[in-house]
Coordinates of C-alpha atoms (C1' of nucleotides) in Angstrom, one line a residue:
Chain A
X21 CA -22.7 5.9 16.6
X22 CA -24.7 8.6 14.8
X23 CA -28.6 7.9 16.0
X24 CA -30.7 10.6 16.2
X25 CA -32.5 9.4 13.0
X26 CA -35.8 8.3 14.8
X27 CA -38.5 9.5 13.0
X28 CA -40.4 11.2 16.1
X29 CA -38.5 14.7 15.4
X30 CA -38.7 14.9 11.6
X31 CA -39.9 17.7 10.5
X32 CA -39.2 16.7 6.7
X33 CA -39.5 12.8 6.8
X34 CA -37.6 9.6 8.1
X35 CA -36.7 7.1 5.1
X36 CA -35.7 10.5 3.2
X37 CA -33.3 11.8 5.5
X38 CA -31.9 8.3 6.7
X39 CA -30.2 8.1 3.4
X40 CA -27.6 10.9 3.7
X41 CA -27.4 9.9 7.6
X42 CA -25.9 6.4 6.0
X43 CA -24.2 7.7 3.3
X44 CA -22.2 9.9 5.8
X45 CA -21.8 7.0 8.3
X46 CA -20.3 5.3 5.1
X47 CA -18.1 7.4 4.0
X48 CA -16.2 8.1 7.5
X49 CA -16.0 4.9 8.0
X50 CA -14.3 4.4 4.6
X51 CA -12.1 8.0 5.3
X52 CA -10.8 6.3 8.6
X53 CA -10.4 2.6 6.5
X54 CA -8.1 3.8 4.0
X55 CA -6.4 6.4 6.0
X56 CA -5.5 3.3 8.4
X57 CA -5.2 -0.1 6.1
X58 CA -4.4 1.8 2.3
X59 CA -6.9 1.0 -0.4
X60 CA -6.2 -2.6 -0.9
X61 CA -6.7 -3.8 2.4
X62 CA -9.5 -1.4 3.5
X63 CA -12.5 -4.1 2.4
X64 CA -15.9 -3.2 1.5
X65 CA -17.4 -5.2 4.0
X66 CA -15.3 -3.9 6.7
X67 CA -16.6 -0.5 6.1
X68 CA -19.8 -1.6 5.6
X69 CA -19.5 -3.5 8.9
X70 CA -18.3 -0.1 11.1
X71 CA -21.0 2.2 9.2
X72 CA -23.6 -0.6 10.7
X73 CA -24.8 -1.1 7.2
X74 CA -24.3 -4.0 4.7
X75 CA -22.1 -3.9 1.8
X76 CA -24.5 -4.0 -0.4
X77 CA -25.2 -0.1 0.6
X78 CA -21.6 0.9 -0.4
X79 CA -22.5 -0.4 -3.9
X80 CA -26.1 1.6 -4.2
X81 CA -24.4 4.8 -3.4
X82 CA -21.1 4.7 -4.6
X83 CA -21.3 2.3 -7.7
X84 CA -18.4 0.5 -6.9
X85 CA -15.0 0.8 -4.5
X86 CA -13.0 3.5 -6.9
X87 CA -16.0 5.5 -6.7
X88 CA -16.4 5.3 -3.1
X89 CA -12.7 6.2 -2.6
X90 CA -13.4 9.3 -5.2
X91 CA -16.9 10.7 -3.1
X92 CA -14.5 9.8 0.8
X93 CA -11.3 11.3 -0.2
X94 CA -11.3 15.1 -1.0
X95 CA -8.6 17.2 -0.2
X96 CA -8.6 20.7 0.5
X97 CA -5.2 22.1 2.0
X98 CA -7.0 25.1 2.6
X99 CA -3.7 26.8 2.2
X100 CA -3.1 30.2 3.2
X101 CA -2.7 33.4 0.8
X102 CA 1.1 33.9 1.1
X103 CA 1.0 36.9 -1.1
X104 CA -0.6 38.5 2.1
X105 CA 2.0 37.4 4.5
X106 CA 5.8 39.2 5.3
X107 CA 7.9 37.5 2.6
X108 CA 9.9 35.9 5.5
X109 CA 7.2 34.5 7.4
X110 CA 5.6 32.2 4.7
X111 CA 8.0 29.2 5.4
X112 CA 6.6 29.3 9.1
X113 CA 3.2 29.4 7.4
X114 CA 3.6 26.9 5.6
X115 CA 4.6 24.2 8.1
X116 CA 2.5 25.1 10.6
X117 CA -0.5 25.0 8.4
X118 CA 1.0 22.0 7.3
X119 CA 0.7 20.2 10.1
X120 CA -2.4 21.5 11.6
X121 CA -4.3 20.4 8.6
X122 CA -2.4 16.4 8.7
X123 CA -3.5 16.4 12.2
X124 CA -6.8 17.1 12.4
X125 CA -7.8 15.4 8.6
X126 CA -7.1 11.7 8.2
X127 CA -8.0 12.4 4.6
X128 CA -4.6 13.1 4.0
X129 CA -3.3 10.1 5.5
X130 CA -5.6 8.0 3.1
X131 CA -4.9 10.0 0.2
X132 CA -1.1 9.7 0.7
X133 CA -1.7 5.5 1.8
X134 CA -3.4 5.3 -1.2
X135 CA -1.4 6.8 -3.4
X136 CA 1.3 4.7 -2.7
X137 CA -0.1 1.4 -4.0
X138 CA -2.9 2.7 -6.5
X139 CA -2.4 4.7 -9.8
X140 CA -5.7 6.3 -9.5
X141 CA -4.5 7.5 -5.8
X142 CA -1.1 8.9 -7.4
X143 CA -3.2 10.8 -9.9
X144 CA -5.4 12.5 -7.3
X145 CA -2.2 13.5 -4.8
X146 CA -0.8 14.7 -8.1
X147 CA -4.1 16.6 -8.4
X148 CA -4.1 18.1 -4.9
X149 CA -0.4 19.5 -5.8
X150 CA -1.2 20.9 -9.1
X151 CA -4.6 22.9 -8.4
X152 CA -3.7 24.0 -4.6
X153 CA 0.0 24.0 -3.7
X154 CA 1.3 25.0 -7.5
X155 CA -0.5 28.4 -7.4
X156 CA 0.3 29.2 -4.0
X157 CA 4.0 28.9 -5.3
X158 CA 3.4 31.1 -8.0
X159 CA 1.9 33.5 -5.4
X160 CA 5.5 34.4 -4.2
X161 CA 7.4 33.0 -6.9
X162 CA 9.2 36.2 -9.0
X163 CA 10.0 33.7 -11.6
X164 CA 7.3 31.4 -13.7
X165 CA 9.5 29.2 -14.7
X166 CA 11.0 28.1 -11.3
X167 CA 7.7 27.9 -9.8
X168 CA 6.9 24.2 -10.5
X169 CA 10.6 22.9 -9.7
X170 CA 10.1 24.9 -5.9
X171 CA 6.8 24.3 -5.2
X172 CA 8.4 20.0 -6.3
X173 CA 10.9 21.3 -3.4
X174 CA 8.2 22.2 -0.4
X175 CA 6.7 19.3 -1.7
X176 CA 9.6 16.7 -1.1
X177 CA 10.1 18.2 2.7
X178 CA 6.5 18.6 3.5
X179 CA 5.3 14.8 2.3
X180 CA 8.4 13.2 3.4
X181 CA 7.8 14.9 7.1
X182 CA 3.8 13.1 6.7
X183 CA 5.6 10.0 5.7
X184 CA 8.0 9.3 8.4
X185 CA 6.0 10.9 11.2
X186 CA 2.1 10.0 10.4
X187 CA 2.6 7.0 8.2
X188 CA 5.9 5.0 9.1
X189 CA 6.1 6.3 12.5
X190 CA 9.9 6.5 12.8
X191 CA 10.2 7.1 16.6
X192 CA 12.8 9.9 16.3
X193 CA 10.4 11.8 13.9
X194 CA 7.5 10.9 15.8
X195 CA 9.6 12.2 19.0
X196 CA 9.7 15.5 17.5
X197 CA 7.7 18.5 19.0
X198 CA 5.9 21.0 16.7
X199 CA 8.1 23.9 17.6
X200 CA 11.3 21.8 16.8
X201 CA 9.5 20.8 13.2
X202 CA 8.8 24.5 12.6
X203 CA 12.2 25.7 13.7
X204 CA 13.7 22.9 11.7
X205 CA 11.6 23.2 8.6
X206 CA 10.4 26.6 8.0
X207 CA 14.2 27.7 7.2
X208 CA 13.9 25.3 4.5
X209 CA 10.6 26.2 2.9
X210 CA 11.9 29.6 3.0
X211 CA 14.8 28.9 1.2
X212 CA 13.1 26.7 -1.5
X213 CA 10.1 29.6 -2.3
X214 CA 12.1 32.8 -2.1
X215 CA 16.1 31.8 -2.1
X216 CA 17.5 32.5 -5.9
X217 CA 18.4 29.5 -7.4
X218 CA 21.6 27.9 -6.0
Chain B
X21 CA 16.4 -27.5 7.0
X22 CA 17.6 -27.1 3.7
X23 CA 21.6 -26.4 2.5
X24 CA 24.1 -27.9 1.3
X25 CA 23.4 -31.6 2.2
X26 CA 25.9 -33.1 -0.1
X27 CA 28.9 -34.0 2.1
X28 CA 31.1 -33.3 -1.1
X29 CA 31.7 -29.9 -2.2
X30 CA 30.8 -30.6 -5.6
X31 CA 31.4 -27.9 -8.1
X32 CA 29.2 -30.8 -10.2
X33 CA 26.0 -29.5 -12.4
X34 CA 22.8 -30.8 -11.8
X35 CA 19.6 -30.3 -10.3
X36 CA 21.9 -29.3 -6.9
X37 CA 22.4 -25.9 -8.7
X38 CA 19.4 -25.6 -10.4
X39 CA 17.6 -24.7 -6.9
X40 CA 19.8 -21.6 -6.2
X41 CA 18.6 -20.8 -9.8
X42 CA 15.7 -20.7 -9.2
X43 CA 15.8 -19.6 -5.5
X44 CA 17.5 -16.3 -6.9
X45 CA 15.1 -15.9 -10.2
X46 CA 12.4 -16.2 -7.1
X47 CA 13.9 -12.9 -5.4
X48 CA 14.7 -10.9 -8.2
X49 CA 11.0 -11.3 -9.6
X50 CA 9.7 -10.9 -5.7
X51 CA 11.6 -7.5 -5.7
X52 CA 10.4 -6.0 -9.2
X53 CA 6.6 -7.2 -8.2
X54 CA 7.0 -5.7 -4.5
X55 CA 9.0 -2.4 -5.9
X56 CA 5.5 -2.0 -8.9
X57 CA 2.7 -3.0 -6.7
X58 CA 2.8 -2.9 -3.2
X59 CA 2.9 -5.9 -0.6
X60 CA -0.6 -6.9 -1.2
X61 CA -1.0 -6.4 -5.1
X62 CA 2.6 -8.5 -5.5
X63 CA 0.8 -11.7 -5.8
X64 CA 2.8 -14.7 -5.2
X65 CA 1.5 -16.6 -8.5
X66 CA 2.3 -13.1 -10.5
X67 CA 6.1 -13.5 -8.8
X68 CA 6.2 -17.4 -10.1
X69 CA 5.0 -16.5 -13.2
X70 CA 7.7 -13.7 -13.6
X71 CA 10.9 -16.4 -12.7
X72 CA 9.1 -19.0 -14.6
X73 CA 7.9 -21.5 -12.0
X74 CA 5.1 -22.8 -9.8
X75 CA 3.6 -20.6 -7.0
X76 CA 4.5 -24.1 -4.8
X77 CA 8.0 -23.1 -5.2
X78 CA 8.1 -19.9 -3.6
X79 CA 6.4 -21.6 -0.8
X80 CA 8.9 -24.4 -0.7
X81 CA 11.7 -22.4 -0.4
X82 CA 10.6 -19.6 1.6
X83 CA 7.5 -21.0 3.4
X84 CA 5.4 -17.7 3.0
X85 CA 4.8 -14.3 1.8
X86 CA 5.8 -13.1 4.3
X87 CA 9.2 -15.2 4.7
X88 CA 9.7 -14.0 0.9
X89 CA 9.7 -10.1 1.2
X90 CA 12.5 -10.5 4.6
X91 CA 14.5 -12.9 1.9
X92 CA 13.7 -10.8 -1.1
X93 CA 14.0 -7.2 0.9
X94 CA 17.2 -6.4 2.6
X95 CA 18.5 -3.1 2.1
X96 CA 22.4 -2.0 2.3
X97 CA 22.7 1.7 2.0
X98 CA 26.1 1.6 2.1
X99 CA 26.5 4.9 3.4
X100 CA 29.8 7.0 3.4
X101 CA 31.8 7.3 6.0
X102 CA 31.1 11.0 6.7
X103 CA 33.5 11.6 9.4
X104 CA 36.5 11.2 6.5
X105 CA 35.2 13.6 4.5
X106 CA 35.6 17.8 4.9
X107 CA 32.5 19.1 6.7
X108 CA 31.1 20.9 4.5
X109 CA 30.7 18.3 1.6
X110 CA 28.7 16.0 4.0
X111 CA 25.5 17.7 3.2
X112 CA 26.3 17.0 -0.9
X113 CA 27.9 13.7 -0.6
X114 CA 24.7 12.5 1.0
X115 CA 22.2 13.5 -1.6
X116 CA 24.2 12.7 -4.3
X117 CA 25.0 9.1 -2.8
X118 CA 21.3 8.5 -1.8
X119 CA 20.2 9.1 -5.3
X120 CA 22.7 6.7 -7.0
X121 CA 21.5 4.2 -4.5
X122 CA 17.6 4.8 -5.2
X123 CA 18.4 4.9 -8.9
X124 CA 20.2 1.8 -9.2
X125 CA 17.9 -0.5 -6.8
X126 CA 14.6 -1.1 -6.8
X127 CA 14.8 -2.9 -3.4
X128 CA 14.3 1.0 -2.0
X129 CA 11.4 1.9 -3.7
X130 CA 10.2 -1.8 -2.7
X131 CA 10.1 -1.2 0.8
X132 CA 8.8 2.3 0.7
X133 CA 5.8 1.1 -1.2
X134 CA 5.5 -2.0 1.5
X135 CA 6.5 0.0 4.1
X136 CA 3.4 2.3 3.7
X137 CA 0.8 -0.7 3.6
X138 CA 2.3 -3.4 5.8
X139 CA 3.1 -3.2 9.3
X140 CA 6.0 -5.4 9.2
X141 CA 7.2 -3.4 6.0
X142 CA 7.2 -0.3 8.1
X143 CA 9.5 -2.2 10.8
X144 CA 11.4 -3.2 8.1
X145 CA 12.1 0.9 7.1
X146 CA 12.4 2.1 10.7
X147 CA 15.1 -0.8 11.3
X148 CA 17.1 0.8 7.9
X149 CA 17.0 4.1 9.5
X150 CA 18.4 3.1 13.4
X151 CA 20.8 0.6 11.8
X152 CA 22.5 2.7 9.0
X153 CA 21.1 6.4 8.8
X154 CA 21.4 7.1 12.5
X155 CA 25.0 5.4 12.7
X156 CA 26.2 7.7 10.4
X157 CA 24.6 10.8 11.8
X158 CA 26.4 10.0 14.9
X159 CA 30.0 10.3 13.3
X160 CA 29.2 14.1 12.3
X161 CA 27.0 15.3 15.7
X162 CA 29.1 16.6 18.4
X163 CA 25.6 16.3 20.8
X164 CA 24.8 12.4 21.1
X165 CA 21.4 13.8 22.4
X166 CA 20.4 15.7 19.0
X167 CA 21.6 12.7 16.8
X168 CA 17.7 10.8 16.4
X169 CA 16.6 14.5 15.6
X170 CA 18.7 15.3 13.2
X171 CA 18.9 12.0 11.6
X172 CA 15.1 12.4 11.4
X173 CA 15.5 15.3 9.8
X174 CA 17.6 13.9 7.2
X175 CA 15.2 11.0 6.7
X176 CA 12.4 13.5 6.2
X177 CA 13.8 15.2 3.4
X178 CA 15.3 12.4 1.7
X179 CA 12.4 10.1 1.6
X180 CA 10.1 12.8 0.7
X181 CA 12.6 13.2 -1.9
X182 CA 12.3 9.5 -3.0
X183 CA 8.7 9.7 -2.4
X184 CA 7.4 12.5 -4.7
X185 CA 10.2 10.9 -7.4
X186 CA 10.1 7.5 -7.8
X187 CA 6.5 6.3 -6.2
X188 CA 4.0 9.8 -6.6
X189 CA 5.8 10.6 -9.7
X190 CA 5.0 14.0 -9.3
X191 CA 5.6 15.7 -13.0
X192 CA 7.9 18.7 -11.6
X193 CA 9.8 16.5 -9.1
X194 CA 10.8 14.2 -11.7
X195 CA 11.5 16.5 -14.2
X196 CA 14.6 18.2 -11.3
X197 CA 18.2 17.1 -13.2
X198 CA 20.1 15.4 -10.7
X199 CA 21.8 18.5 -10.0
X200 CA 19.6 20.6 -9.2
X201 CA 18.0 18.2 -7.1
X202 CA 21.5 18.1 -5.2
X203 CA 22.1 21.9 -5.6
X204 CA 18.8 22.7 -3.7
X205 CA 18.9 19.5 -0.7
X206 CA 22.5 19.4 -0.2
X207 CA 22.8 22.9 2.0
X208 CA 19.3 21.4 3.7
X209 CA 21.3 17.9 5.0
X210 CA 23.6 19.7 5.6
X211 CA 21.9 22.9 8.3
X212 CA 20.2 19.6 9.3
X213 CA 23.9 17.5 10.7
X214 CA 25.4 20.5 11.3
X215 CA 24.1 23.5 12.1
X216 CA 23.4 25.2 15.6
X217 CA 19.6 24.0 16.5
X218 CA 17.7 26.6 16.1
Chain C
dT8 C1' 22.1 -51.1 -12.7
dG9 C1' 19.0 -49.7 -9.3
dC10 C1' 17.4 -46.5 -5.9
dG11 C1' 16.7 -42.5 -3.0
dT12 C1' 16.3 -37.8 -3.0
dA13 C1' 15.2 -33.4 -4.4
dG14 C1' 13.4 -30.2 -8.1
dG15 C1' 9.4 -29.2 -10.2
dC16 C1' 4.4 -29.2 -11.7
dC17 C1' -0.6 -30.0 -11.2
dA18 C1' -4.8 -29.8 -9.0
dA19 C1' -7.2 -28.6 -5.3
dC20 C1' -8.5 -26.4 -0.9
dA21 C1' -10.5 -22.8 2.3
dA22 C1' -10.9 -18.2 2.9
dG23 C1' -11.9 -13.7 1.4
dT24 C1' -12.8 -10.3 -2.3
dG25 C1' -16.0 -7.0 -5.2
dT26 C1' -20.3 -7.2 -6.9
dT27 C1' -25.3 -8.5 -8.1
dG28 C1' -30.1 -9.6 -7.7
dA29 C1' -34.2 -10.8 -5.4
dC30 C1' -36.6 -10.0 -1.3
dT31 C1' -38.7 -7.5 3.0
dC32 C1' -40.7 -3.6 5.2
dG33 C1' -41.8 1.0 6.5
dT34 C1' -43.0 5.4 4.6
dT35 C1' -44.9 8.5 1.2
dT36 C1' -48.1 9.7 -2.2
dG37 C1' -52.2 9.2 -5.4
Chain D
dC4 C1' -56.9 2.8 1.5
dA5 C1' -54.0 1.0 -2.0
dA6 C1' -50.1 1.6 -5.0
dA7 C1' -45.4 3.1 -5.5
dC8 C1' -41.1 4.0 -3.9
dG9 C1' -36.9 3.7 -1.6
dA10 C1' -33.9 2.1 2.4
dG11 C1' -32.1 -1.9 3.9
dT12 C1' -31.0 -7.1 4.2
dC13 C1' -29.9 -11.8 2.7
dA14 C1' -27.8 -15.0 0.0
dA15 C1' -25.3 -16.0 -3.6
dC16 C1' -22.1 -15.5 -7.7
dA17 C1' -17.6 -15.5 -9.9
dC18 C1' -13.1 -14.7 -9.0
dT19 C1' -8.6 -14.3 -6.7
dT20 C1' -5.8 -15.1 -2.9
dG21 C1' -2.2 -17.8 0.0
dT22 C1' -1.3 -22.4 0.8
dT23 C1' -1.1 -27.6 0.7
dG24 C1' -0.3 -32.4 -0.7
dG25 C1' 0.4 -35.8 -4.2
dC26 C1' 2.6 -37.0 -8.2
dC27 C1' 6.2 -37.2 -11.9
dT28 C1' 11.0 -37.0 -13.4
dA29 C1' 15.9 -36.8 -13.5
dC30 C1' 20.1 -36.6 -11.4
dG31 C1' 23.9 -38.7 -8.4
dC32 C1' 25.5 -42.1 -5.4
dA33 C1' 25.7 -47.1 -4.2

DNA sequence: TGCGTAGGCCAACAAGTGTTGACTCGTTTG
DNA sequence: CAAACGAGTCAACACTTGTTGGCCTACGCA
């Protein structure tokens, strides 16, 4: 799977650098674990077993499994500066982004799997929601004090879009082509960041 | 195999109603543990020891785990019949009927948190949604080939709803009254049954 | 009164879990 | 070259899981 750790081109040295050539072989493995079985299910041995390593590894680097879930699963939306945007465009923005970065980063599939069943999963989606989609509410929000109940808003449309379509795979939602989601959704966004209150 | 073997129809005490007792102390423990933890983290002997018997007699009466969540898990939404209402209130009459149901049964939140981890608990979800969410989206869509979009669409926002509420606990999403939560979703249901597709 | 049947408990099984410690072996360093 | 170090393996621990079979007990019918 990785390779290329043959100590004939080194120019630092072998042992050193096979270290963080495992420990990135273990934590993809664990990324694409949880994002698939949830945190429960997603043994130590299994990832062990696809990162070609024993468990015993996963314990050296990462202490135990809540610290290996910590060091494989970190989020970052990478959202876009709305403020910078035309003020009716950022609900388009938003989704698209949205989906680009679900698609391309199982993280978020894990995160959200996780979450679910373990409290220390809920805390870090909490996490991801306070630090990097709260300010970019407050970004085009006029004012403070809506801006956590409408960034909660985006939130309920955007997660509940991940849930039926990446993680319970309704057919109808799965069925769905990105320009009908955008079409669909960005209305909504729009309405939730910049509509006054109903 | 089991059922009323007595030939009379004896209203008569005893051990022959002591079993349905049990049988329905089994469930109602089987859905708090399944609704808190998850498929996998419900353990069976944590479900005995919540109705106060053996772990043998959950396997006695419903031969597995997986036997007990289909006899503990069955969901009615009992949703509205939409086409009797005026079309404009179908949007509201949704939200605010979806969060009575939630609030009141933790059978809902029990299948979304199975449904995420376990394949058969996703099953379980998608059959809610073709039996009873897209029936009723198909009393209020004149085109019978938009009606698994725009149910999905629905789905999306409600769940994420239900989602960010009552399993992520996200701070801001729970602290929405029940009002505004209806104020704010109630014109999105209802652009997503009704409106022209964009 | 006696007996069968069913409710219920106890103890145990096999499998799988996270986790630990001792051990091997190649590489780096003095 | 010899010592030290660190990557990696092996085998085992202690525990929990779903699941099973044997046993006791009390009720209801004969």
């Amino acid at each position: 799977m990785n390779g290329s750790v043959s100590s004939t081109t080194d120019p630092g040295s072998g042992a050193r650098r096979r270290s963080a050539a495992t420990r990135d072989a273990i934590l993809t493995a664990a990324r694409e674990r949880f994002a698939t079985d949830g945190y429960e299910r997603a043994t130590i041995r299994a990832i062990a077993k696809d990162a070609n390593i024993d468990p015993s590894m996963v314990m050296r680097y990462y202490g135990n499994k809540e610290g290996l879930f910590a060091a494989a699963v970190s989020v970052d939306l990478q959202l876009p500066d709305l403020a910078a945007l035309p003020r009716d465009d950022i609900g388009r923005a938003l989704v698209t982004h949205f989906l680009s970065v679900w698609e391309e980063n199982e993280v978020l599939t894990a995160l959200l799997r996780v979450g679910v069943t373990n409290q220390a999963g809920a805390e870090r989606t909490q996490g991801v929601f306070r630090d990097q989609v709260l300010p970019v509410a407050r970004q085009v929000c006029p004012d403070p004090e809506q801006i956590p109940a409408r960034a909660a808003l985006v939130a309920t449309q955007l997660l509940g879009l991940a849930l039926t379509r990446y993680v319970l795979r309704f057919p109808p939602t799965v069925a769905l082509h990105r320009d009908e989601i955008v079409a669909w959704l960005a209305p909504t966004l729009q309405r939730y960041l910049t509509a006054p209150s109903p």
